[in-house]
Amino acid sequence: MSDHQLRTRTPAGPAPAPRTSGGSRAAAAFRAAAPAVAVYAAARALGLLGFWAAASAAGKDPLGPLSGRWDSVWYQRIAEHGYRYTVTLPDGSVHSDLAFFPLLPALERAVSAVTPLTLGGAGLLIAWTAGLLAAWGIFAVGSQLHGRRTGVVLAALWGVYPTAFVQSMAYTETLFTALAAWALYAVLKGRWIVAGALCVLAGLTRPSAAALIAALAITAAVTLVREYRDERRAGPVLRRNARMIAGVALAPLGWLAYVVFVAVREGSPVAYFDVQAQWGNNIDGGRALAGFIAGLPWPAALGLCAALGLLGWLVVLCVRQRQPLPVLVYAIAIVVISLIGAGYFGSRPRLMMPAFPLLLPPAVALLRLRTTGRTAAVLAVLACASAAYGAWTLLGAGPP
């Protein structure tokens, strides 16, 4: 990994005065990202159209699974009543709404208060808007690393991910991915305070913000160690990296604030982890996953092992691609967090969806096809497959 990729801080010294206003720069950045956002929106529109057609043919309400089932209901209940709801299952386990982080329900309540939308409608508006912002952020990261065309294809691949239908639901995945993508982009540009602030918001959105916090912390630690090794003087190194250190110190505050809130509310320092354990989301090092695979018929077990092997190969490709340290750590940490928990297996592809850097090697490979038309054709086939899979899943009984 090159020093240029690892040293993500802003060079010391005064920056030249910008020739354009912040608004002009933002407009120019959006114009550059417009193709990526448009392709992403088209992929998701195709997914919604396919689901609407399938739901209508089945005589079902197409909006129900998007805004009024599974986790969406929990978020809306928190938005309306605050944290006060629990349900006791027949096996005696207690599911508390304290398992759900507060940013999405807070936004749902705010949007519903200032618009005619219901809480469910507000959740969909937030998710769809966050999806567009996530596509923009993913494009920004891909463009920074491999050029604009890669950024466009990377955003498109994220939009046709097998469980991309969740991006159209009132869930937290799009909101979290948007915050994570822009935080990583901020690190790549040396804007550590911005990255830390986005990390705070991500930490109020999902527990997997721990992966983003780790990405910032490990990158900063490696940078400090390398610079100290070169200079052997801690004082100048720390002063020169003061903004980086401040951003890293800021990053975990959102996640910690919610964990402390649950601890105070429940009267136990480990209350949040107890709540997650009641939901079956405790960390078991992968034993539940191994047991699930062992209990499958051998063809299904073989297929799942092949899928996990493909996932591992993508990680290897990301390493061989020499992705910058924060991007690589974030992606690997998301994968690890998704696999070592004891939770419901069907949710694991959804939990890994924010790990968009895993799609960088396929994005680069797609651009090696001889013509743009072939790349577009592959993306179109993937979009249709994703739409079909999304319709089948959303019309099923289990949560994604």
Short mmCIF file of C-alpha atoms in Angstrom, two decimals:
data_model
loop_
_atom_site.label_atom_id
_atom_site.label_comp_id
_atom_site.label_asym_id
_atom_site.label_seq_id
_atom_site.Cartn_x
_atom_site.Cartn_y
_atom_site.Cartn_z
CA MET A 1 0.00 0.00 0.00
CA SER A 2 1.46 3.34 -1.01
CA ASP A 3 2.04 6.24 1.37
CA HIS A 4 -0.24 8.31 -0.84
CA GLN A 5 -3.11 5.93 -0.15
CA LEU A 6 -2.37 5.67 3.56
CA ARG A 7 -1.70 9.34 4.36
CA THR A 8 -5.15 10.76 4.11
CA ARG A 9 -4.60 13.92 6.15
CA THR A 10 -4.60 17.37 4.59
CA PRO A 11 -1.09 18.74 3.98
CA ALA A 12 0.03 21.39 6.42
CA GLY A 13 0.05 25.02 5.42
CA PRO A 14 -2.58 27.47 4.25
CA ALA A 15 -4.74 26.37 1.39
CA PRO A 16 -5.15 28.64 -1.61
CA ALA A 17 -8.31 30.68 -1.69
CA PRO A 18 -11.03 28.86 -3.61
CA ARG A 19 -12.04 30.38 -6.89
CA THR A 20 -15.61 29.20 -6.62
CA SER A 21 -18.16 29.27 -3.83
CA GLY A 22 -19.06 26.20 -1.81
CA GLY A 23 -22.43 26.06 -3.56
CA SER A 24 -20.78 26.12 -6.99
CA ARG A 25 -18.41 23.33 -6.00
CA ALA A 26 -21.30 21.24 -4.68
CA ALA A 27 -23.26 21.82 -7.89
CA ALA A 28 -20.27 20.80 -9.98
CA ALA A 29 -19.78 17.69 -7.83
CA PHE A 30 -23.42 16.72 -8.27
CA ARG A 31 -23.24 17.23 -12.04
CA ALA A 32 -20.26 14.89 -12.12
CA ALA A 33 -22.17 12.32 -10.06
CA ALA A 34 -25.47 12.72 -11.96
CA PRO A 35 -24.91 9.70 -14.27
CA ALA A 36 -24.19 7.45 -11.29
CA VAL A 37 -27.22 8.69 -9.36
CA ALA A 38 -29.41 8.34 -12.45
CA VAL A 39 -28.29 4.76 -13.16
CA TYR A 40 -28.81 3.86 -9.51
CA ALA A 41 -32.29 5.43 -9.50
CA ALA A 42 -33.20 3.54 -12.67
CA ALA A 43 -32.14 0.25 -11.10
CA ARG A 44 -34.20 0.88 -8.01
CA ALA A 45 -37.18 2.07 -10.08
CA LEU A 46 -37.03 -1.20 -12.01
CA GLY A 47 -36.99 -3.09 -8.71
CA LEU A 48 -40.02 -1.18 -7.44
CA LEU A 49 -41.87 -1.67 -10.72
CA GLY A 50 -41.23 -5.40 -10.65
CA PHE A 51 -42.40 -5.66 -7.07
CA TRP A 52 -45.50 -3.55 -7.75
CA ALA A 53 -46.43 -5.81 -10.67
CA ALA A 54 -45.88 -8.98 -8.63
CA ALA A 55 -47.80 -7.62 -5.62
CA SER A 56 -50.70 -6.49 -7.81
CA ALA A 57 -50.86 -9.90 -9.49
CA ALA A 58 -50.95 -11.52 -6.05
CA GLY A 59 -53.66 -9.13 -4.85
CA LYS A 60 -51.41 -7.63 -2.15
CA ASP A 61 -50.71 -4.06 -1.09
CA PRO A 62 -47.37 -3.08 -2.64
CA LEU A 63 -46.61 -0.46 0.04
CA GLY A 64 -47.17 -2.80 2.98
CA PRO A 65 -43.86 -4.70 2.91
CA LEU A 66 -41.92 -1.53 2.11
CA SER A 67 -43.09 0.58 5.04
CA GLY A 68 -45.31 -1.47 7.33
CA ARG A 69 -43.67 -4.84 8.08
CA TRP A 70 -40.80 -6.26 10.08
CA ASP A 71 -38.22 -3.74 11.36
CA SER A 72 -40.07 -0.80 9.79
CA VAL A 73 -42.88 -1.25 12.31
CA TRP A 74 -40.45 -1.07 15.22
CA TYR A 75 -38.91 2.15 13.95
CA GLN A 76 -42.32 3.75 13.45
CA ARG A 77 -43.44 2.71 16.93
CA ILE A 78 -40.32 4.35 18.40
CA ALA A 79 -40.97 7.48 16.32
CA GLU A 80 -44.52 7.70 17.65
CA HIS A 81 -44.15 6.61 21.28
CA GLY A 82 -40.45 6.62 22.15
CA TYR A 83 -38.64 3.66 23.66
CA ARG A 84 -41.19 1.77 25.71
CA TYR A 85 -42.31 -1.33 23.82
CA THR A 86 -41.40 -4.96 24.49
CA VAL A 87 -42.88 -8.25 23.38
CA THR A 88 -42.49 -11.62 25.11
CA LEU A 89 -42.21 -14.61 22.80
CA PRO A 90 -43.55 -18.10 23.57
CA ASP A 91 -40.04 -19.30 24.43
CA GLY A 92 -39.79 -16.63 27.14
CA SER A 93 -37.33 -14.33 25.37
CA VAL A 94 -38.10 -10.62 25.48
CA HIS A 95 -37.72 -8.42 22.42
CA SER A 96 -37.26 -4.77 23.34
CA ASP A 97 -37.31 -1.80 21.00
CA LEU A 98 -34.06 -0.70 22.63
CA ALA A 99 -32.34 -2.95 20.07
CA PHE A 100 -33.06 -0.29 17.42
CA PHE A 101 -30.91 2.82 17.13
CA PRO A 102 -32.59 6.24 17.26
CA LEU A 103 -31.61 8.30 14.20
CA LEU A 104 -34.10 6.85 11.68
CA PRO A 105 -37.14 7.09 14.01
CA ALA A 106 -36.10 10.62 14.98
CA LEU A 107 -35.97 11.60 11.31
CA GLU A 108 -39.29 9.87 10.64
CA ARG A 109 -40.93 11.84 13.43
CA ALA A 110 -39.43 15.12 12.21
CA VAL A 111 -40.41 14.59 8.56
CA SER A 112 -43.91 13.47 9.50
CA ALA A 113 -44.34 16.56 11.70
CA VAL A 114 -43.56 19.02 8.90
CA THR A 115 -45.17 17.18 5.95
CA PRO A 116 -48.52 15.47 5.31
CA LEU A 117 -46.75 12.09 5.29
CA THR A 118 -47.49 9.32 7.74
CA LEU A 119 -44.59 7.84 9.68
CA GLY A 120 -44.42 5.02 7.15
CA GLY A 121 -44.38 7.47 4.26
CA ALA A 122 -41.72 9.54 6.01
CA GLY A 123 -39.61 6.40 6.44
CA LEU A 124 -39.82 5.65 2.73
CA LEU A 125 -38.95 9.24 1.80
CA ILE A 126 -35.90 9.13 4.08
CA ALA A 127 -34.79 5.74 2.76
CA TRP A 128 -35.18 6.71 -0.90
CA THR A 129 -33.44 10.06 -0.41
CA ALA A 130 -30.65 8.39 1.55
CA GLY A 131 -30.31 5.83 -1.26
CA LEU A 132 -29.61 8.62 -3.75
CA LEU A 133 -27.12 10.22 -1.35
CA ALA A 134 -25.48 6.82 -0.80
CA ALA A 135 -25.16 6.32 -4.57
CA TRP A 136 -23.53 9.75 -4.80
CA GLY A 137 -21.13 8.94 -1.97
CA ILE A 138 -20.28 5.54 -3.44
CA PHE A 139 -19.60 7.22 -6.78
CA ALA A 140 -17.36 9.75 -5.01
CA VAL A 141 -15.28 6.99 -3.40
CA GLY A 142 -15.05 4.94 -6.61
CA SER A 143 -14.20 8.02 -8.67
CA GLN A 144 -11.52 9.06 -6.19
CA LEU A 145 -9.86 5.64 -6.38
CA HIS A 146 -10.31 4.54 -10.01
CA GLY A 147 -11.92 7.33 -12.01
CA ARG A 148 -15.44 8.51 -12.83
CA ARG A 149 -16.47 5.54 -14.98
CA THR A 150 -15.64 3.17 -12.13
CA GLY A 151 -17.63 5.36 -9.77
CA VAL A 152 -20.69 5.11 -12.01
CA VAL A 153 -20.46 1.32 -12.32
CA LEU A 154 -19.81 0.96 -8.58
CA ALA A 155 -22.97 2.89 -7.73
CA ALA A 156 -24.91 0.84 -10.27
CA LEU A 157 -23.66 -2.45 -8.81
CA TRP A 158 -24.73 -1.37 -5.35
CA GLY A 159 -28.19 -0.66 -6.76
CA VAL A 160 -28.49 -4.17 -8.24
CA TYR A 161 -27.07 -6.02 -5.23
CA PRO A 162 -29.19 -9.17 -4.63
CA THR A 163 -30.88 -7.69 -1.55
CA ALA A 164 -31.00 -4.15 -2.96
CA PHE A 165 -34.78 -4.23 -2.49
CA VAL A 166 -34.05 -3.33 1.15
CA GLN A 167 -32.78 0.02 -0.15
CA SER A 168 -36.40 0.79 -1.09
CA MET A 169 -37.74 -0.08 2.38
CA ALA A 170 -38.08 2.04 5.50
CA TYR A 171 -34.95 0.41 6.92
CA THR A 172 -31.63 1.91 8.03
CA GLU A 173 -29.32 0.39 5.40
CA THR A 174 -29.45 3.27 2.92
CA LEU A 175 -29.07 5.92 5.63
CA PHE A 176 -26.10 4.11 7.15
CA THR A 177 -24.44 3.47 3.79
CA ALA A 178 -24.79 7.13 2.82
CA LEU A 179 -23.13 8.24 6.04
CA ALA A 180 -20.39 5.60 5.74
CA ALA A 181 -19.62 6.37 2.08
CA TRP A 182 -19.30 10.09 2.69
CA ALA A 183 -17.26 9.50 5.86
CA LEU A 184 -14.81 7.33 3.91
CA TYR A 185 -14.65 9.93 1.15
CA ALA A 186 -13.91 12.60 3.76
CA VAL A 187 -11.04 10.49 5.11
CA LEU A 188 -9.65 9.99 1.61
CA LYS A 189 -9.71 13.78 1.16
CA GLY A 190 -8.11 14.39 4.58
CA ARG A 191 -11.24 15.95 6.15
CA TRP A 192 -11.07 14.13 9.43
CA ILE A 193 -13.44 16.33 11.44
CA VAL A 194 -16.15 15.88 8.80
CA ALA A 195 -15.48 12.13 8.81
CA GLY A 196 -15.76 12.01 12.60
CA ALA A 197 -19.05 13.95 12.58
CA LEU A 198 -20.53 11.60 9.96
CA CYS A 199 -19.34 8.70 12.10
CA VAL A 200 -21.29 10.12 15.04
CA LEU A 201 -24.47 10.05 12.94
CA ALA A 202 -23.69 6.56 11.66
CA GLY A 203 -23.24 5.45 15.28
CA LEU A 204 -26.79 6.64 15.99
CA THR A 205 -28.09 4.65 13.02
CA ARG A 206 -26.79 1.09 13.25
CA PRO A 207 -24.53 -0.97 15.54
CA SER A 208 -22.39 -1.80 12.51
CA ALA A 209 -21.01 1.73 12.78
CA ALA A 210 -18.33 -0.05 14.81
CA ALA A 211 -16.79 -1.04 11.44
CA LEU A 212 -16.59 2.60 10.35
CA ILE A 213 -15.14 3.66 13.71
CA ALA A 214 -12.52 0.93 13.43
CA ALA A 215 -11.62 2.05 9.91
CA LEU A 216 -10.88 5.58 11.10
CA ALA A 217 -9.06 4.49 14.23
CA ILE A 218 -6.82 1.91 12.52
CA THR A 219 -5.95 4.29 9.69
CA ALA A 220 -5.02 7.02 12.16
CA ALA A 221 -2.99 4.64 14.32
CA VAL A 222 -1.00 3.32 11.35
CA THR A 223 -0.40 6.87 10.10
CA LEU A 224 0.89 8.02 13.50
CA VAL A 225 3.14 4.99 13.90
CA ARG A 226 4.66 5.45 10.45
CA GLU A 227 5.29 9.14 10.95
CA TYR A 228 6.76 8.61 14.41
CA ARG A 229 9.00 5.87 13.05
CA ASP A 230 10.30 8.32 10.45
CA GLU A 231 10.80 11.27 12.81
CA ARG A 232 11.24 9.74 16.30
CA ARG A 233 9.58 12.82 17.81
CA ALA A 234 6.03 12.44 19.09
CA GLY A 235 5.32 16.14 19.64
CA PRO A 236 5.50 17.34 16.02
CA VAL A 237 3.72 14.25 14.76
CA LEU A 238 0.79 14.75 17.14
CA ARG A 239 0.55 18.49 16.42
CA ARG A 240 0.61 17.94 12.69
CA ASN A 241 -2.15 15.34 12.97
CA ALA A 242 -4.30 17.16 15.51
CA ARG A 243 -7.36 17.25 13.23
CA MET A 244 -7.01 13.56 12.46
CA ILE A 245 -6.82 12.73 16.18
CA ALA A 246 -9.82 14.96 16.89
CA GLY A 247 -11.85 13.26 14.16
CA VAL A 248 -11.03 9.81 15.50
CA ALA A 249 -11.93 10.90 19.05
CA LEU A 250 -15.24 12.24 17.76
CA ALA A 251 -16.13 9.14 15.71
CA PRO A 252 -17.40 6.74 18.43
CA LEU A 253 -19.47 9.28 20.37
CA GLY A 254 -22.80 8.52 18.67
CA TRP A 255 -22.51 4.76 19.16
CA LEU A 256 -21.30 5.19 22.74
CA ALA A 257 -24.06 7.70 23.53
CA TYR A 258 -26.76 5.21 22.64
CA VAL A 259 -25.10 2.34 24.50
CA VAL A 260 -24.82 4.57 27.58
CA PHE A 261 -28.47 5.65 27.18
CA VAL A 262 -29.61 2.02 27.26
CA ALA A 263 -27.30 1.29 30.20
CA VAL A 264 -28.74 4.16 32.25
CA ARG A 265 -32.31 3.34 31.30
CA GLU A 266 -31.97 -0.33 32.20
CA GLY A 267 -29.61 0.10 35.15
CA SER A 268 -26.85 -2.12 33.81
CA PRO A 269 -23.59 -1.22 32.03
CA VAL A 270 -24.08 -4.13 29.63
CA ALA A 271 -27.80 -3.61 29.10
CA TYR A 272 -27.52 -2.92 25.38
CA PHE A 273 -25.68 -6.19 24.80
CA ASP A 274 -28.24 -8.03 26.92
CA VAL A 275 -31.02 -6.57 24.76
CA GLN A 276 -29.28 -7.73 21.61
CA ALA A 277 -28.73 -11.19 23.11
CA GLN A 278 -32.47 -11.46 23.79
CA TRP A 279 -33.01 -10.83 20.08
CA GLY A 280 -30.48 -13.57 19.32
CA ASN A 281 -27.95 -11.07 17.98
CA ASN A 282 -25.10 -11.86 20.33
CA ILE A 283 -21.59 -12.48 19.00
CA ASP A 284 -20.78 -16.20 18.89
CA GLY A 285 -17.77 -16.20 16.59
CA GLY A 286 -19.66 -17.86 13.74
CA ARG A 287 -20.95 -20.95 15.56
CA ALA A 288 -24.56 -20.22 14.62
CA LEU A 289 -23.60 -19.81 10.98
CA ALA A 290 -21.69 -23.11 10.99
CA GLY A 291 -24.63 -24.84 12.67
CA PHE A 292 -27.06 -23.42 10.13
CA ILE A 293 -24.94 -24.70 7.24
CA ALA A 294 -24.55 -28.11 8.88
CA GLY A 295 -28.33 -28.42 9.18
CA LEU A 296 -29.00 -27.80 5.50
CA PRO A 297 -29.45 -30.50 2.85
CA TRP A 298 -26.10 -31.07 1.20
CA PRO A 299 -26.91 -29.30 -2.12
CA ALA A 300 -28.01 -26.16 -0.25
CA ALA A 301 -25.03 -26.39 2.12
CA LEU A 302 -22.68 -26.73 -0.83
CA GLY A 303 -24.23 -23.73 -2.54
CA LEU A 304 -23.97 -21.62 0.60
CA CYS A 305 -20.33 -22.62 1.08
CA ALA A 306 -19.68 -21.60 -2.53
CA ALA A 307 -21.31 -18.21 -1.84
CA LEU A 308 -19.14 -17.73 1.23
CA GLY A 309 -16.12 -18.73 -0.83
CA LEU A 310 -17.04 -16.07 -3.39
CA LEU A 311 -17.34 -13.54 -0.58
CA GLY A 312 -13.88 -14.49 0.66
CA TRP A 313 -12.49 -14.18 -2.87
CA LEU A 314 -13.94 -10.67 -3.14
CA VAL A 315 -12.13 -9.74 0.06
CA VAL A 316 -8.89 -11.14 -1.37
CA LEU A 317 -9.42 -9.13 -4.56
CA CYS A 318 -9.94 -5.97 -2.51
CA VAL A 319 -6.62 -6.59 -0.77
CA ARG A 320 -4.86 -7.30 -4.06
CA GLN A 321 -6.41 -4.17 -5.50
CA ARG A 322 -4.55 -2.26 -2.78
CA GLN A 323 -7.58 -0.33 -1.64
CA PRO A 324 -6.75 2.47 0.80
CA LEU A 325 -6.60 1.32 4.40
CA PRO A 326 -9.81 2.97 5.68
CA VAL A 327 -11.84 1.58 2.77
CA LEU A 328 -10.41 -1.90 3.15
CA VAL A 329 -10.79 -2.05 6.94
CA TYR A 330 -14.39 -0.83 6.71
CA ALA A 331 -15.41 -3.46 4.16
CA ILE A 332 -13.72 -6.34 5.96
CA ALA A 333 -15.12 -5.26 9.33
CA ILE A 334 -18.67 -5.13 7.94
CA VAL A 335 -18.28 -8.66 6.59
CA VAL A 336 -16.85 -9.97 9.86
CA ILE A 337 -19.57 -8.33 11.97
CA SER A 338 -22.22 -9.80 9.68
CA LEU A 339 -20.86 -13.36 9.93
CA ILE A 340 -19.87 -13.73 13.59
CA GLY A 341 -23.29 -12.92 15.06
CA ALA A 342 -25.84 -15.50 16.12
CA GLY A 343 -28.78 -13.72 14.48
CA TYR A 344 -31.25 -14.82 11.84
CA PHE A 345 -29.34 -16.11 8.82
CA GLY A 346 -31.65 -14.53 6.25
CA SER A 347 -30.61 -11.06 7.39
CA ARG A 348 -26.89 -11.55 6.77
CA PRO A 349 -26.86 -10.53 3.08
CA ARG A 350 -28.71 -7.37 4.12
CA LEU A 351 -26.24 -6.69 6.91
CA MET A 352 -23.36 -6.95 4.42
CA MET A 353 -24.98 -4.61 1.89
CA PRO A 354 -23.23 -1.47 3.26
CA ALA A 355 -19.85 -3.09 2.42
CA PHE A 356 -19.87 -1.45 -1.02
CA PRO A 357 -16.04 -1.51 -1.42
CA LEU A 358 -16.39 -5.27 -2.08
CA LEU A 359 -17.94 -4.26 -5.40
CA LEU A 360 -14.89 -2.30 -6.54
CA PRO A 361 -13.10 -5.29 -8.13
CA PRO A 362 -16.22 -6.30 -10.13
CA ALA A 363 -16.72 -2.67 -11.15
CA VAL A 364 -13.19 -2.43 -12.50
CA ALA A 365 -13.60 -5.80 -14.23
CA LEU A 366 -16.83 -4.71 -15.93
CA LEU A 367 -15.09 -1.69 -17.39
CA ARG A 368 -12.60 -4.01 -19.07
CA LEU A 369 -15.34 -5.27 -21.38
CA ARG A 370 -14.78 -4.08 -24.91
CA THR A 371 -17.76 -1.74 -25.20
CA THR A 372 -19.95 0.37 -22.94
CA GLY A 373 -22.92 -1.50 -24.37
CA ARG A 374 -21.68 -4.79 -22.96
CA THR A 375 -21.19 -3.24 -19.53
CA ALA A 376 -24.71 -1.79 -19.70
CA ALA A 377 -26.11 -5.15 -20.78
CA VAL A 378 -24.53 -6.94 -17.81
CA LEU A 379 -25.90 -4.30 -15.43
CA ALA A 380 -29.36 -4.59 -17.01
CA VAL A 381 -29.39 -8.37 -16.53
CA LEU A 382 -28.30 -7.96 -12.91
CA ALA A 383 -30.99 -5.31 -12.35
CA CYS A 384 -33.69 -7.64 -13.67
CA ALA A 385 -32.44 -10.52 -11.52
CA SER A 386 -32.31 -8.26 -8.45
CA ALA A 387 -35.86 -7.04 -9.14
CA ALA A 388 -37.18 -10.58 -9.48
CA TYR A 389 -35.45 -11.74 -6.31
CA GLY A 390 -36.70 -8.68 -4.42
CA ALA A 391 -40.31 -9.28 -5.46
CA TRP A 392 -40.09 -12.95 -4.45
CA THR A 393 -38.58 -12.08 -1.06
CA LEU A 394 -40.90 -9.19 -0.21
CA LEU A 395 -43.98 -11.28 -0.99
CA GLY A 396 -42.68 -14.08 1.26
CA ALA A 397 -43.31 -14.61 4.96
CA GLY A 398 -39.93 -13.96 6.51
CA PRO A 399 -38.13 -10.67 7.08
CA PRO A 400 -35.12 -9.79 4.94
#
